[in-house]
Coordinates of C-alpha atoms and ligand atoms in Angstrom, one line a residue:
M248 CA 12.9 111.7 12.2
T249 CA 11.1 110.5 9.6
E250 CA 7.1 110.8 9.4
F251 CA 7.2 107.1 10.1
L252 CA 9.2 106.7 13.0
A253 CA 7.6 109.8 14.3
A254 CA 4.0 108.0 13.8
R255 CA 5.5 104.7 14.8
R256 CA 7.0 105.7 18.1
E257 CA 3.1 106.2 19.2
Y258 CA 2.6 103.2 18.9
Q259 CA 1.7 101.3 22.4
P260 CA 2.9 97.6 22.0
R261 CA -0.4 95.1 23.8
G262 CA 0.0 92.5 26.1
P263 CA -2.0 90.1 28.7
L264 CA -2.9 92.3 31.7
T265 CA -0.7 90.3 33.6
L266 CA 2.1 92.3 31.7
V267 CA 1.0 95.1 31.3
E268 CA 0.1 95.8 34.8
L269 CA 2.9 93.5 36.3
E270 CA 3.4 95.2 39.7
N271 CA -0.3 93.3 39.9
S272 CA 1.0 90.1 39.1
G273 CA 2.8 87.5 40.7
L274 CA 5.0 84.7 39.6
V275 CA 3.9 81.1 40.5
T276 CA 5.6 77.7 40.4
G277 CA 4.4 75.3 37.8
Q278 CA 5.4 71.8 36.8
A279 CA 8.9 70.1 37.4
I280 CA 11.3 69.2 34.9
T281 CA 13.0 65.8 34.2
M282 CA 16.2 66.1 32.8
D283 CA 19.1 64.4 31.4
D284 CA 21.6 63.3 34.6
R285 CA 24.5 64.9 32.6
V286 CA 23.2 68.4 32.5
T287 CA 22.2 68.2 35.8
A288 CA 25.4 66.8 37.5
L289 CA 27.0 69.9 35.6
F290 CA 24.2 72.5 37.1
P291 CA 24.2 71.4 40.9
R292 CA 22.8 74.9 41.7
T293 CA 20.5 76.0 38.9
S294 CA 18.9 72.4 38.0
G295 CA 15.7 71.1 39.6
Q296 CA 13.8 74.5 39.4
S297 CA 10.1 74.4 37.6
V298 CA 8.3 76.3 35.5
L299 CA 7.0 79.9 36.7
R300 CA 3.9 81.6 35.3
L301 CA 2.6 84.8 36.0
T302 CA -0.7 85.1 37.6
R303 CA -2.9 87.8 38.6
G304 CA -4.7 87.3 42.2
T305 CA -1.9 85.0 43.6
G306 CA -1.7 86.9 46.9
T307 CA 1.9 87.9 46.7
T308 CA 2.8 90.3 44.0
L309 CA 5.8 91.6 42.6
S310 CA 5.9 95.3 43.3
R311 CA 8.2 96.4 46.0
Q312 CA 9.6 98.2 48.2
T313 CA 12.7 98.7 47.0
P314 CA 13.8 99.6 43.4
L315 CA 15.5 97.1 41.3
R316 CA 18.8 97.5 39.3
V317 CA 19.3 95.5 36.3
G318 CA 22.0 95.1 33.3
C319 CA 21.2 93.5 29.8
V320 CA 22.6 93.2 26.5
F321 CA 22.2 92.4 23.3
S322 CA 24.4 89.3 22.0
G323 CA 24.7 87.7 18.6
G324 CA 22.7 89.0 15.0
Q325 CA 20.4 91.8 15.2
A326 CA 16.7 90.9 15.3
P327 CA 13.7 93.2 14.6
G328 CA 12.3 94.6 18.4
G329 CA 15.2 94.3 20.5
H330 CA 15.0 97.7 21.1
N331 CA 11.3 96.6 22.5
V332 CA 12.7 94.1 24.9
V333 CA 14.7 96.8 26.6
A334 CA 11.5 99.1 26.5
G335 CA 9.8 96.0 27.9
I336 CA 12.2 95.3 30.7
F337 CA 12.7 99.5 31.5
E338 CA 9.1 99.7 31.6
G339 CA 8.6 96.1 33.9
I340 CA 10.8 96.9 36.4
R341 CA 9.7 100.6 36.7
R342 CA 6.3 99.1 37.5
V343 CA 8.0 97.2 40.4
H344 CA 9.4 99.9 41.5
R345 CA 9.9 103.5 40.1
D346 CA 13.3 104.4 40.7
S347 CA 14.6 101.0 39.1
T348 CA 17.5 101.5 37.3
L349 CA 18.6 99.5 33.6
I350 CA 22.1 99.6 32.5
G351 CA 23.0 99.1 28.7
F352 CA 26.1 97.1 28.2
V353 CA 27.5 98.2 24.5
G354 CA 28.7 96.3 21.8
G355 CA 27.8 93.3 23.2
P356 CA 28.6 90.7 25.8
S357 CA 32.5 92.1 25.1
G358 CA 30.9 95.6 27.1
I359 CA 30.2 93.3 30.0
L360 CA 34.0 92.5 30.0
K361 CA 35.5 95.9 29.3
N362 CA 32.3 97.5 31.4
Q363 CA 30.9 99.7 28.9
N364 CA 27.3 100.9 29.3
I365 CA 25.0 103.3 29.4
E366 CA 22.1 104.2 31.4
I367 CA 18.5 103.6 30.0
T368 CA 16.2 106.9 30.4
P369 CA 13.1 107.4 29.3
E370 CA 14.2 109.9 26.3
L371 CA 16.1 106.3 25.5
M372 CA 13.2 105.0 25.6
R373 CA 11.1 107.2 23.7
A374 CA 13.4 107.9 20.8
Y375 CA 14.3 103.9 20.3
R376 CA 10.8 102.2 21.2
N377 CA 9.3 100.3 18.0
T378 CA 12.4 101.3 15.8
G379 CA 14.7 98.1 14.4
G380 CA 18.4 97.6 14.8
F381 CA 19.7 97.3 17.7
D382 CA 21.5 100.6 17.5
L383 CA 21.2 101.5 21.1
L384 CA 23.4 99.1 22.8
G385 CA 25.2 97.9 19.6
T386 CA 25.8 94.5 19.7
G387 CA 28.8 91.8 19.2
R388 CA 29.2 87.7 18.5
T389 CA 31.7 87.9 22.0
K390 CA 31.2 83.9 23.7
L391 CA 31.5 84.1 27.7
E392 CA 32.5 80.5 28.1
S393 CA 36.3 80.6 30.1
A394 CA 35.6 81.6 34.0
E395 CA 38.0 84.2 33.7
D396 CA 34.8 85.5 31.6
F397 CA 32.6 84.8 34.3
A398 CA 34.6 86.5 37.2
T399 CA 34.8 89.9 35.3
C400 CA 31.2 89.6 35.0
A401 CA 30.8 88.7 38.6
R402 CA 32.9 91.6 39.3
V403 CA 31.2 94.5 37.2
F404 CA 28.2 93.2 38.1
A405 CA 28.6 93.8 41.8
Q406 CA 30.3 96.9 41.1
H407 CA 26.8 98.3 39.8
K408 CA 25.2 96.3 42.2
L409 CA 22.9 94.4 39.7
D410 CA 19.9 92.3 41.2
A411 CA 19.9 90.6 37.3
F412 CA 21.0 90.9 34.4
V413 CA 19.5 90.1 31.1
I414 CA 20.7 88.6 28.1
I415 CA 18.9 88.5 24.9
G416 CA 20.8 86.2 22.4
G417 CA 19.8 82.8 20.5
D418 CA 21.2 79.1 21.4
D419 CA 24.8 79.5 21.8
S420 CA 24.1 83.1 24.3
N421 CA 21.4 81.7 26.1
T422 CA 23.6 78.0 26.6
N423 CA 26.2 80.8 28.2
A424 CA 23.3 82.3 30.4
A425 CA 22.8 78.9 32.0
F426 CA 26.8 78.7 32.8
L427 CA 26.9 82.4 33.8
S428 CA 23.7 81.7 36.2
E429 CA 25.4 78.6 37.9
Y430 CA 29.0 80.2 37.7
L431 CA 26.8 83.4 39.9
R432 CA 25.6 81.3 42.3
K433 CA 28.4 79.0 42.9
S434 CA 30.3 82.2 43.5
G435 CA 28.1 83.6 46.1
S436 CA 26.9 86.8 43.5
N437 CA 23.2 88.0 44.0
T438 CA 22.8 88.7 40.4
C439 CA 20.4 86.4 39.0
V440 CA 20.5 86.1 35.0
T441 CA 17.9 85.7 32.3
G442 CA 17.4 84.9 28.7
V443 CA 15.6 86.3 26.0
P444 CA 15.0 84.1 22.9
K445 CA 16.3 86.4 20.0
T446 CA 16.8 85.6 16.5
I447 CA 15.0 86.0 12.9
D448 CA 16.2 81.9 12.4
S449 CA 13.5 81.1 14.8
D450 CA 15.3 78.2 15.6
L451 CA 14.7 78.4 19.2
R452 CA 11.1 77.5 18.8
G453 CA 10.5 74.4 20.4
P454 CA 8.5 72.8 23.4
W455 CA 9.5 75.9 25.4
T456 CA 9.2 78.6 22.8
E457 CA 7.4 79.4 20.1
T458 CA 9.3 81.5 18.2
S459 CA 12.2 83.5 18.7
F460 CA 11.4 87.7 18.0
G461 CA 12.3 89.6 14.7
F462 CA 11.6 86.0 12.7
D463 CA 8.2 87.5 11.7
T464 CA 9.4 91.2 10.6
A465 CA 11.9 89.3 8.6
V466 CA 10.8 87.0 6.7
R467 CA 7.7 89.4 5.9
V468 CA 10.5 91.9 4.6
Y469 CA 11.7 88.9 2.3
S470 CA 8.5 87.8 1.2
E471 CA 7.3 91.2 0.4
L472 CA 10.9 91.5 -1.6
I473 CA 10.5 88.2 -2.9
A474 CA 7.0 88.7 -4.6
N475 CA 8.2 92.0 -6.2
I476 CA 10.9 89.7 -8.0
A477 CA 8.2 87.0 -8.8
K478 CA 5.8 90.3 -10.2
D479 CA 9.2 91.0 -12.7
A480 CA 9.6 87.2 -13.3
L481 CA 6.1 87.0 -14.7
S482 CA 6.4 90.3 -16.6
G483 CA 9.7 90.0 -18.5
K484 CA 9.5 86.3 -18.6
K485 CA 12.9 85.6 -18.8
Y486 CA 15.1 84.8 -16.1
Y487 CA 15.2 82.4 -13.3
H488 CA 15.6 84.1 -10.0
F489 CA 17.5 82.8 -7.4
I490 CA 17.3 84.0 -4.3
R491 CA 19.1 82.9 -1.1
L492 CA 17.5 83.3 2.5
M493 CA 19.4 84.2 5.6
G494 CA 18.8 81.5 8.3
R495 CA 22.6 80.1 9.5
S496 CA 21.0 76.5 10.1
A497 CA 17.6 76.0 10.0
S498 CA 15.3 76.4 7.0
H499 CA 12.2 78.1 8.9
I500 CA 12.8 81.5 7.5
T501 CA 12.7 79.5 3.4
L502 CA 9.9 77.7 4.6
E503 CA 7.6 80.5 5.9
A504 CA 8.8 82.5 3.2
A505 CA 7.9 79.8 0.8
L506 CA 4.5 79.4 2.2
Q507 CA 4.1 83.0 2.1
T508 CA 4.8 83.7 -1.5
H509 CA 4.4 80.3 -3.2
P510 CA 8.0 80.1 -5.0
N511 CA 8.0 77.5 -7.9
V512 CA 10.6 75.6 -6.0
A513 CA 12.2 76.3 -2.2
L514 CA 14.6 73.8 -1.0
I515 CA 14.5 72.9 2.5
S516 CA 18.2 71.5 3.5
E517 CA 16.5 69.3 6.7
E518 CA 14.8 67.4 3.8
I519 CA 17.9 67.1 1.6
A520 CA 20.1 65.9 4.9
R521 CA 16.6 63.3 5.7
D522 CA 17.5 61.9 2.3
G523 CA 20.9 62.6 2.0
K524 CA 21.1 64.3 -1.3
S525 CA 24.4 65.2 -3.0
M526 CA 24.9 68.5 -4.9
R527 CA 24.9 66.5 -8.1
E528 CA 21.4 65.1 -7.2
I529 CA 20.2 68.7 -6.0
V530 CA 20.7 70.1 -9.2
D531 CA 19.1 67.5 -11.2
D532 CA 16.2 68.1 -9.6
L533 CA 16.2 71.8 -10.2
A534 CA 17.0 70.7 -13.7
R535 CA 14.4 68.7 -14.0
V536 CA 11.7 71.5 -12.8
I537 CA 13.4 74.0 -15.2
A538 CA 13.5 71.4 -18.3
A539 CA 9.6 70.8 -17.6
R540 CA 8.4 74.4 -17.0
A541 CA 10.7 75.2 -20.6
A542 CA 8.8 72.6 -22.3
A543 CA 5.6 73.9 -21.3
G544 CA 6.9 77.4 -22.7
L545 CA 8.4 78.8 -19.0
N546 CA 11.4 80.0 -18.9
H547 CA 11.3 82.0 -15.6
G548 CA 10.9 81.0 -12.2
I549 CA 11.7 81.7 -8.3
V550 CA 13.7 79.3 -6.4
L551 CA 14.7 80.1 -2.7
V552 CA 17.9 78.6 -1.2
P553 CA 18.0 78.7 2.3
E554 CA 21.8 79.8 3.5
G555 CA 22.3 77.0 5.3
L556 CA 21.7 74.4 2.5
I557 CA 25.4 73.9 1.6
E558 CA 26.0 72.5 5.6
F559 CA 23.2 70.0 4.9
V560 CA 24.4 68.5 1.9
P561 CA 26.5 65.3 3.0
E562 CA 30.1 65.8 1.2
I563 CA 30.3 69.8 1.4
R564 CA 29.3 68.8 5.6
A565 CA 32.0 66.6 5.7
L566 CA 34.6 69.3 4.1
I567 CA 33.4 72.1 6.1
D568 CA 34.0 69.0 9.6
D569 CA 37.3 68.9 8.2
L570 CA 38.0 72.0 7.5
N571 CA 37.1 73.3 10.7
D572 CA 39.8 70.7 12.2
V573 CA 42.3 71.4 9.7
I574 CA 41.9 75.4 10.3
A575 CA 42.3 75.1 13.9
T576 CA 45.1 73.2 14.3
H577 CA 47.4 75.2 11.6
K578 CA 45.4 78.5 12.2
D579 CA 48.6 80.4 12.8
Y580 CA 50.6 79.3 10.4
L581 CA 47.8 79.7 7.5
D582 CA 47.1 83.2 8.7
S583 CA 51.2 83.7 8.5
L584 CA 50.7 82.3 4.1
R585 CA 50.3 84.9 1.3
G586 CA 47.1 84.9 -0.8
F587 CA 44.4 81.8 -1.3
T588 CA 46.1 79.7 -3.2
A589 CA 48.9 79.2 -0.7
Q590 CA 46.5 78.6 2.3
I591 CA 44.2 76.3 -0.6
E592 CA 47.5 74.4 -1.4
Y593 CA 48.5 73.7 2.6
L594 CA 44.7 73.3 3.3
A595 CA 44.6 70.8 0.4
G596 CA 47.5 68.4 1.6
R597 CA 46.1 67.8 5.2
L598 CA 42.4 67.2 4.3
K599 CA 41.1 64.1 4.2
R600 CA 41.3 62.4 0.7
E601 CA 37.2 62.8 -0.1
S602 CA 37.4 66.0 1.3
A603 CA 39.9 67.0 -0.8
G604 CA 38.2 66.0 -3.9
T605 CA 35.2 67.5 -2.8
L606 CA 37.2 70.9 -2.6
A607 CA 38.8 70.9 -5.8
A608 CA 35.6 70.0 -7.4
L609 CA 34.2 73.7 -6.3
P610 CA 34.3 77.0 -8.1
L611 CA 37.5 78.7 -6.8
D612 CA 34.9 81.5 -5.1
I613 CA 33.3 79.1 -3.2
Q614 CA 36.2 77.5 -2.2
R615 CA 37.8 81.3 -1.1
Q616 CA 34.3 81.7 0.8
L617 CA 34.7 78.4 2.6
I618 CA 38.1 78.9 4.3
M619 CA 37.2 82.2 5.4
D620 CA 37.5 83.1 9.4
R621 CA 35.5 81.3 11.5
D622 CA 32.9 83.2 14.0
P623 CA 33.9 83.0 17.7
H624 CA 31.6 79.8 18.0
G625 CA 34.1 78.4 15.4
N626 CA 30.7 78.7 12.6
V627 CA 31.4 79.4 8.9
A628 CA 30.5 82.3 7.8
L629 CA 27.4 81.5 5.8
S630 CA 26.2 85.0 5.2
R631 CA 29.3 85.4 2.3
I632 CA 28.7 81.7 1.1
E633 CA 27.2 82.2 -2.3
T634 CA 25.3 79.0 -2.4
E635 CA 23.5 80.3 -5.4
K636 CA 26.1 81.0 -7.4
L637 CA 27.3 77.1 -7.0
L638 CA 23.9 75.9 -7.7
I639 CA 23.0 78.2 -10.9
E640 CA 27.1 77.4 -12.3
L641 CA 26.4 73.4 -11.9
L642 CA 23.0 73.6 -12.7
A643 CA 23.9 75.4 -16.3
I644 CA 26.1 72.3 -17.0
R645 CA 23.8 70.1 -16.8
L646 CA 21.0 71.5 -18.9
G647 CA 23.6 71.9 -21.5
E648 CA 23.8 67.9 -21.1
M649 CA 20.4 68.0 -21.4
K650 CA 20.4 69.8 -23.9
S651 CA 22.8 67.5 -26.0
E652 CA 20.7 64.9 -25.4
G653 CA 17.6 66.5 -26.4
H654 CA 16.0 66.5 -22.7
Y655 CA 15.5 70.1 -22.8
H656 CA 14.8 73.0 -25.0
G657 CA 14.8 76.1 -23.1
K658 CA 16.7 78.9 -22.3
F659 CA 18.2 79.5 -19.0
A660 CA 19.2 83.4 -18.1
W661 CA 19.3 83.9 -14.9
Q662 CA 19.4 86.6 -11.7
T663 CA 20.7 85.9 -8.2
H664 CA 19.7 87.7 -4.9
F665 CA 20.8 87.3 -1.3
L666 CA 18.2 88.5 1.0
G667 CA 19.6 88.8 4.9
Y668 CA 20.9 92.0 6.0
E669 CA 17.3 93.8 4.1
G670 CA 15.3 92.3 6.3
R671 CA 17.2 92.3 10.0
C672 CA 16.5 95.7 11.0
A673 CA 13.3 96.4 9.8
A674 CA 11.0 98.1 12.2
P675 CA 9.1 95.4 13.5
T676 CA 5.9 94.2 12.7
N677 CA 3.1 95.0 15.7
F678 CA 3.5 91.2 16.0
D679 CA 7.3 91.5 17.3
A680 CA 6.6 94.8 18.5
N681 CA 3.7 92.9 20.7
Y682 CA 6.3 89.9 21.5
S683 CA 9.5 91.6 22.6
W684 CA 7.7 94.0 24.5
C685 CA 6.0 91.3 26.4
L686 CA 9.5 89.3 26.5
G687 CA 11.1 92.2 28.3
L688 CA 8.5 92.4 31.0
T689 CA 8.9 88.8 31.4
A690 CA 12.4 89.4 31.5
A691 CA 11.4 92.0 34.4
A692 CA 9.1 89.7 36.4
L693 CA 11.3 86.9 36.8
A694 CA 14.2 89.9 37.9
A695 CA 11.8 91.2 40.2
G696 CA 10.7 87.7 41.6
G697 CA 14.5 87.2 42.2
H698 CA 14.9 83.9 40.1
T699 CA 18.2 83.1 38.4
G700 CA 18.9 80.7 35.3
Y701 CA 15.5 81.3 33.0
L702 CA 14.1 82.3 29.9
A703 CA 11.8 84.6 29.5
T704 CA 9.3 83.3 27.5
V705 CA 5.2 84.0 26.1
H706 CA 3.1 81.1 25.1
G707 CA -0.2 81.2 23.0
L708 CA 0.8 84.0 20.2
T709 CA -1.6 82.7 17.8
N710 CA -4.2 83.7 20.1
P711 CA -5.3 87.4 20.5
V712 CA -2.1 89.2 22.6
E713 CA -4.6 89.9 25.2
T714 CA -4.8 86.2 26.0
W715 CA -1.1 85.2 26.0
Q716 CA 0.6 84.0 28.8
A717 CA 4.1 84.7 30.3
V718 CA 6.1 82.1 31.4
G719 CA 9.8 81.5 33.1
V720 CA 11.5 78.1 31.5
P721 CA 14.7 76.8 33.3
L722 CA 17.0 76.9 30.9
V723 CA 19.0 74.2 32.0
S724 CA 16.1 72.3 31.1
M725 CA 16.7 72.9 27.4
L726 CA 19.9 71.9 27.5
T727 CA 21.1 68.7 26.2
M728 CA 24.3 66.8 25.5
E729 CA 26.1 67.1 22.3
R730 CA 29.6 66.2 21.2
R731 CA 31.5 69.1 20.5
K732 CA 35.2 68.9 19.1
G733 CA 35.3 65.8 20.1
K734 CA 33.9 66.6 23.7
D735 CA 30.5 66.4 25.7
K736 CA 29.1 69.6 25.9
A737 CA 25.6 70.8 27.5
V738 CA 24.2 73.0 25.0
I739 CA 20.6 74.6 24.0
R740 CA 20.4 72.7 20.6
K741 CA 19.1 74.6 16.9
T742 CA 15.3 73.7 16.4
L743 CA 15.3 72.3 12.5
V744 CA 12.2 72.3 10.2
D745 CA 10.2 69.2 11.9
L746 CA 9.2 67.5 8.4
N747 CA 6.5 65.7 9.9
G748 CA 5.0 69.3 11.2
Q749 CA 1.7 70.8 9.7
A750 CA 4.1 73.7 7.7
F751 CA 6.5 71.4 5.9
Q752 CA 3.9 69.1 5.2
R753 CA 2.3 71.8 3.2
L754 CA 4.6 73.0 0.9
A755 CA 5.6 69.1 0.5
T756 CA 1.6 69.2 -0.9
L757 CA 1.9 72.4 -2.9
R758 CA 5.1 72.2 -4.5
D759 CA 4.6 70.8 -7.7
E760 CA 1.3 72.8 -8.4
W761 CA 4.1 75.6 -8.0
A762 CA 6.7 74.2 -10.0
S763 CA 4.8 73.6 -12.8
R764 CA 2.1 76.9 -12.5
D765 CA 2.6 80.3 -11.4
D766 CA 0.8 80.8 -8.5
Y767 CA 2.9 83.4 -7.1
R768 CA 1.2 85.4 -3.8
F769 CA 1.5 89.1 -3.4
T770 CA 2.5 89.8 0.2
G771 CA 2.4 93.3 0.0
P772 CA 5.0 95.5 2.1
I773 CA 4.4 95.4 5.9
Q774 CA 1.7 97.7 7.1
Y775 CA 2.0 99.4 10.3
F776 CA -1.1 101.5 10.2
G777 CA -4.6 100.1 9.0
P778 CA -7.1 97.3 9.9
A779 CA -6.1 94.7 12.1
T780 CA -6.4 92.0 9.0
L781 CA -3.5 94.0 7.8
V782 CA -1.3 95.0 10.8
D783 CA -2.2 91.9 13.3
R784 CA -0.7 88.9 11.0
V785 CA 0.9 85.9 12.8
P786 CA 3.6 83.6 11.1
L787 CA 2.0 81.3 8.9
S788 CA 3.8 78.3 10.0
L789 CA 3.5 79.5 13.9
F790 CA -0.4 77.9 13.8
S791 CA 1.2 74.3 12.7
N792 CA 3.9 75.0 15.4
N793 CA 1.7 75.9 18.1
T794 CA 2.6 73.0 20.7
C795 CA 3.9 73.9 24.3
A796 CA 4.7 71.8 26.5
V797 CA 4.4 74.1 29.4
E798 CA 1.3 73.1 31.5
Ligands
FBP1022 P1 22.0 84.9 15.7 O1 21.7 83.4 15.4 O2 23.4 85.6 16.3 O3 20.6 85.7 16.0 O4 22.5 85.1 14.1 C1 21.7 84.9 13.1 C2 21.7 85.6 11.5 O5 21.2 86.6 11.4 C3 22.1 84.6 10.3 O6 20.8 84.5 9.8 C4 23.4 84.5 9.7 O7 23.4 83.8 9.2 C5 24.1 85.6 10.3 O8 23.5 85.9 12.0 C6 25.1 86.4 9.8 O9 26.0 87.0 10.8 P2 26.7 88.5 10.8 O10 25.9 89.4 11.1 O11 27.9 87.9 11.7 O12 26.9 88.5 9.6

């Protein structure tokens, strides 16, 4: 137990009175949701539900005569605040009945299938509250999808006599939560299913959720490190630092970090996709900035690269799609081949001609990284693809050409960084500690109310914590039909950066200035103790995205 942990566990997360005194609050029905008929058809039992709002003075309260039995699981990547979600559920269900029980399934969704679990106790919660990581329960990326998986869940839930089950996960996990709740209703199970929006990527934001928990803490860690690197660049004046930032698809993390730290360049994948820029064009743009800075005597700089970039560059997107199909069809044979060269040769012969050409033009390391194992959701392991090195390699060639043409007279020396795992398990900021605790309490409210197929959400996040509103949003209302692997599927779509939104527009307005002169902003480390101006900050990009469709 370090001094920090000892002091931090005394922090009492804050929330509105509706949540803090859950037993005196009630859920009231809000607006009805209109949905795509094709989605409704897939969810005959759980579609048509309305938004639920938590209020006081409704007459019927959530306090109960009988204890609740609730289960929970972490699903997918770690995000700061997970332990406070569990704390919120635990405290919430014990407020509505003091003998309620919370069971945590260990190792992610596979823990349900294997029925591996622990009972959450006040001592455990005291030890884990306000700490980062998911180590209380562990996590995993097993996908609960098949009828067989759902039947096992129903059996395990019945065995534990669960009134409710809470899935703390991202877009895929909450999509699965919607299907699981429909399955359980259909099979006559009494267990209600609730989702909680988790992911540092913040790609669950939109009309129904303002952000997911974990984003704030992760970006604040990255921003501190970017600012430190910027100070080093400014001092030594000899390196370009290429910093790749986690965020599987959307560039929310890079955008927020850019607004926080003012780098010389911040690439935003969504803009590159909109403009249909090829790798060559991206490199040309970067080379122009570097040459202009060199002309002004500046041979150092900070370039932010979103992890998902590579999937947004048209020719590489096409290559990845093609590779995914070929790898899926020939997986067994590929696995039997010894060595990377043999695998690449085999794949190259089966790819479309353009894709084979794109693959061959990439450095060997990137080729190897692109064919690595997919996760259970079929995603390329983007955190292992060193896009920043690819950019540097191409940039060095381009700058060499420009030098021989007399258009560049600088010196290009570089360093690379990948910021991802450094921030994913940091101790949650006050914002994330409060927000995730409130999400847990909201999930407890939905469980106590006996509502299934809802996402626990909290709104008004840029306002004082005491005014936040707890809302249950029907999961089915978040689903849209999408064509995946040749089939129409109902999914919660990841929310990408809105290029018309105020956050991106601010970056677009300021970036020429950041590119030509150094205007680095030093955020400092996350502060956990001290004045509210330091400890109670809210992500900058939330202020401009604070549009909520819940009435
Ligand atoms: P989730 O969407 O599951 O929250 O995961 C987000 C993330 O942190 C991404 O930013 C990153 O690409 C990925 O997880 C890394 O996954 P892994 O933990 O499997 O290395």
